CSV table of C-alpha atoms in Angstrom, one decimal:
chain,number,residue,atom,x,y,z
A,1,UNK,CA,0.0,0.2,0.3
A,2,UNK,CA,3.1,2.3,-0.1
A,3,UNK,CA,4.7,1.7,-2.5
A,4,UNK,CA,2.3,0.5,-4.5
A,5,UNK,CA,-0.1,3.5,-3.6
A,6,UNK,CA,2.0,6.4,-3.7
A,7,UNK,CA,2.3,5.9,-7.3
A,8,UNK,CA,-1.3,5.5,-8.2
A,9,UNK,CA,-1.8,8.8,-5.7
A,10,UNK,CA,0.9,10.6,-8.4
A,11,UNK,CA,0.1,8.6,-11.6
A,12,UNK,CA,-3.6,8.6,-11.7
A,13,UNK,CA,-5.9,10.6,-14.5
A,14,UNK,CA,-8.4,10.1,-12.2
A,15,UNK,CA,-10.1,11.8,-8.4
A,16,UNK,CA,-12.1,9.2,-7.1
A,17,UNK,CA,-8.1,7.2,-8.2
A,18,UNK,CA,-5.8,9.6,-6.5
A,19,UNK,CA,-8.4,10.0,-3.9
A,20,UNK,CA,-8.6,6.0,-2.6
A,21,UNK,CA,-5.4,6.1,-3.2
A,22,UNK,CA,-4.5,9.2,-0.6
A,23,UNK,CA,-6.2,7.5,1.6
A,24,UNK,CA,-4.8,4.1,1.8
A,25,UNK,CA,-1.6,6.2,1.4
A,26,UNK,CA,-2.1,7.6,4.7
A,27,UNK,CA,-3.8,5.1,6.8
A,28,UNK,CA,-1.1,2.6,5.9
A,29,UNK,CA,1.8,4.9,7.5
A,30,UNK,CA,-0.7,5.6,10.3
A,31,UNK,CA,-0.6,1.4,10.4
A,32,UNK,CA,3.3,1.0,10.1
A,33,UNK,CA,3.8,4.6,13.1
A,34,UNK,CA,1.2,2.4,15.3
A,35,UNK,CA,2.8,-0.6,14.3
A,36,UNK,CA,6.7,1.5,15.4
A,37,UNK,CA,5.1,2.4,19.1
A,38,UNK,CA,6.4,-0.7,20.0
A,39,UNK,CA,9.1,-2.9,18.1
A,40,UNK,CA,12.6,-1.0,16.6
A,41,UNK,CA,11.7,-2.6,13.3
A,42,UNK,CA,8.5,-4.0,11.7
A,43,UNK,CA,9.2,-7.4,12.6
A,44,UNK,CA,10.5,-6.9,15.9
A,45,UNK,CA,13.4,-5.8,16.8
A,46,UNK,CA,15.6,-7.8,14.5
A,47,UNK,CA,16.1,-5.6,10.9
A,48,UNK,CA,14.2,-7.9,7.9
A,49,UNK,CA,13.7,-7.4,4.5
A,50,UNK,CA,10.1,-5.1,5.4
A,51,UNK,CA,11.7,-2.7,6.7
A,52,UNK,CA,14.5,-2.6,3.5
A,53,UNK,CA,12.0,-2.4,1.2
A,54,UNK,CA,9.5,-0.5,3.5
A,55,UNK,CA,13.0,2.1,3.4
A,56,UNK,CA,12.6,3.7,-0.3
A,57,UNK,CA,9.0,4.9,-0.9
A,58,UNK,CA,9.4,6.6,3.1
A,59,UNK,CA,13.2,8.5,1.9
A,60,UNK,CA,11.4,9.6,-1.0
A,61,UNK,CA,8.2,10.4,0.5
A,62,UNK,CA,9.2,13.9,2.2
A,63,UNK,CA,11.6,15.3,-0.1
A,64,UNK,CA,9.5,13.8,-3.7
A,65,UNK,CA,6.2,11.9,-3.4
A,66,UNK,CA,5.0,15.0,-1.0
A,67,UNK,CA,4.5,17.0,-3.3
A,68,UNK,CA,5.5,15.3,-6.9
A,69,UNK,CA,2.4,12.5,-5.9
A,70,UNK,CA,0.4,15.4,-3.7
A,71,UNK,CA,0.9,13.1,-1.3
A,72,UNK,CA,0.4,16.1,1.0
A,73,UNK,CA,-1.3,15.3,4.0
A,74,UNK,CA,1.7,15.3,6.7
A,75,UNK,CA,5.4,14.7,6.7
A,76,UNK,CA,7.2,11.4,7.9
A,77,UNK,CA,8.7,13.7,11.0
A,78,UNK,CA,4.8,14.6,12.0
A,79,UNK,CA,4.6,10.0,12.8
A,80,UNK,CA,7.0,9.6,15.6
A,81,UNK,CA,7.9,5.7,15.1
A,82,UNK,CA,8.1,6.1,12.1
A,83,UNK,CA,10.8,9.0,12.2
A,84,UNK,CA,12.6,7.1,15.2
A,85,UNK,CA,12.7,3.7,12.7
A,86,UNK,CA,14.3,6.1,9.8
A,87,UNK,CA,17.0,7.6,12.0
A,88,UNK,CA,17.4,4.0,13.0
A,89,UNK,CA,17.4,3.1,9.1
A,90,UNK,CA,19.7,5.5,8.2
A,91,UNK,CA,22.3,5.2,10.7
A,92,UNK,CA,22.3,1.6,9.7
A,93,UNK,CA,25.6,-0.2,8.1
A,94,UNK,CA,26.2,0.2,4.0
A,95,UNK,CA,22.3,2.4,4.3
A,96,UNK,CA,25.4,5.7,3.1
A,97,UNK,CA,25.6,5.1,-0.4
A,98,UNK,CA,21.5,5.1,-0.6
A,99,UNK,CA,20.1,7.8,1.6
A,100,UNK,CA,22.8,10.9,1.2
A,101,UNK,CA,22.4,14.2,-0.6
A,102,UNK,CA,23.8,12.9,-4.0
A,103,UNK,CA,21.0,10.0,-4.3
A,104,UNK,CA,18.5,12.7,-3.4
A,105,UNK,CA,18.9,14.4,-6.2
A,106,UNK,CA,19.6,11.2,-8.6
A,107,UNK,CA,16.0,10.6,-6.8
A,108,UNK,CA,14.7,13.7,-8.0
A,109,UNK,CA,15.7,13.7,-10.7
A,110,UNK,CA,14.5,11.2,-11.8
A,111,UNK,CA,10.7,12.2,-10.3
A,112,UNK,CA,10.4,15.8,-11.9
A,113,UNK,CA,13.6,16.1,-13.8
A,114,UNK,CA,11.9,13.5,-17.2
A,115,UNK,CA,8.5,15.3,-16.4
A,116,UNK,CA,6.3,18.1,-16.9
A,117,UNK,CA,8.6,21.7,-17.1
A,118,UNK,CA,12.0,20.0,-15.8
A,119,UNK,CA,12.1,21.9,-12.8
A,120,UNK,CA,13.8,20.4,-10.0
A,121,UNK,CA,12.2,21.7,-6.6
A,122,UNK,CA,15.4,23.2,-4.3
A,123,UNK,CA,13.8,22.3,-0.9
A,124,UNK,CA,12.7,21.1,1.3
A,125,UNK,CA,15.4,22.5,3.4
A,126,UNK,CA,17.6,19.7,5.3
A,127,UNK,CA,16.9,16.6,4.0
A,128,UNK,CA,18.4,13.8,4.0
A,129,UNK,CA,20.1,14.5,6.8
A,130,UNK,CA,17.3,15.9,9.0
A,131,UNK,CA,17.7,11.8,8.8
A,132,UNK,CA,19.8,11.3,11.3
A,133,UNK,CA,18.3,13.9,13.4
A,134,UNK,CA,15.4,12.4,16.2
A,135,UNK,CA,13.0,14.8,16.9
A,136,UNK,CA,13.3,16.2,14.3
A,137,UNK,CA,11.1,18.7,12.5
A,138,UNK,CA,10.5,21.2,9.3
A,139,UNK,CA,10.7,24.5,12.0
A,140,UNK,CA,13.4,23.2,13.6
A,141,UNK,CA,15.7,24.9,10.8
A,142,UNK,CA,15.4,27.8,9.1
């Protein structure tokens, strides 16, 4: 519902399809936040493939999907348990190549540069560095 749902919402040309995908996407984020309230990772205390598969779409949510896919109900930092999980995930060995500023720039080029007028947003400010800051909110920087 997260990975596929983001694309359903983002590439929909039908308002009803978009709104249903939007609602399902944020419902799923709420469930994940609730699940992570009692565990370090999705399946408990051990990293699993489920965590690895969830990371890319969540890494892209705030800086890409929020605007490009119109998934603008909440930012990830508004989900405290998902935010803690993101802090944990980016700190894992081997995650730096897929969670650095160059990788994010590549993602933004792909999502914004190949569609529309090719303009790639500069913001949001603080990404991806903020994923390393527990309790960060976009009002933490100016």
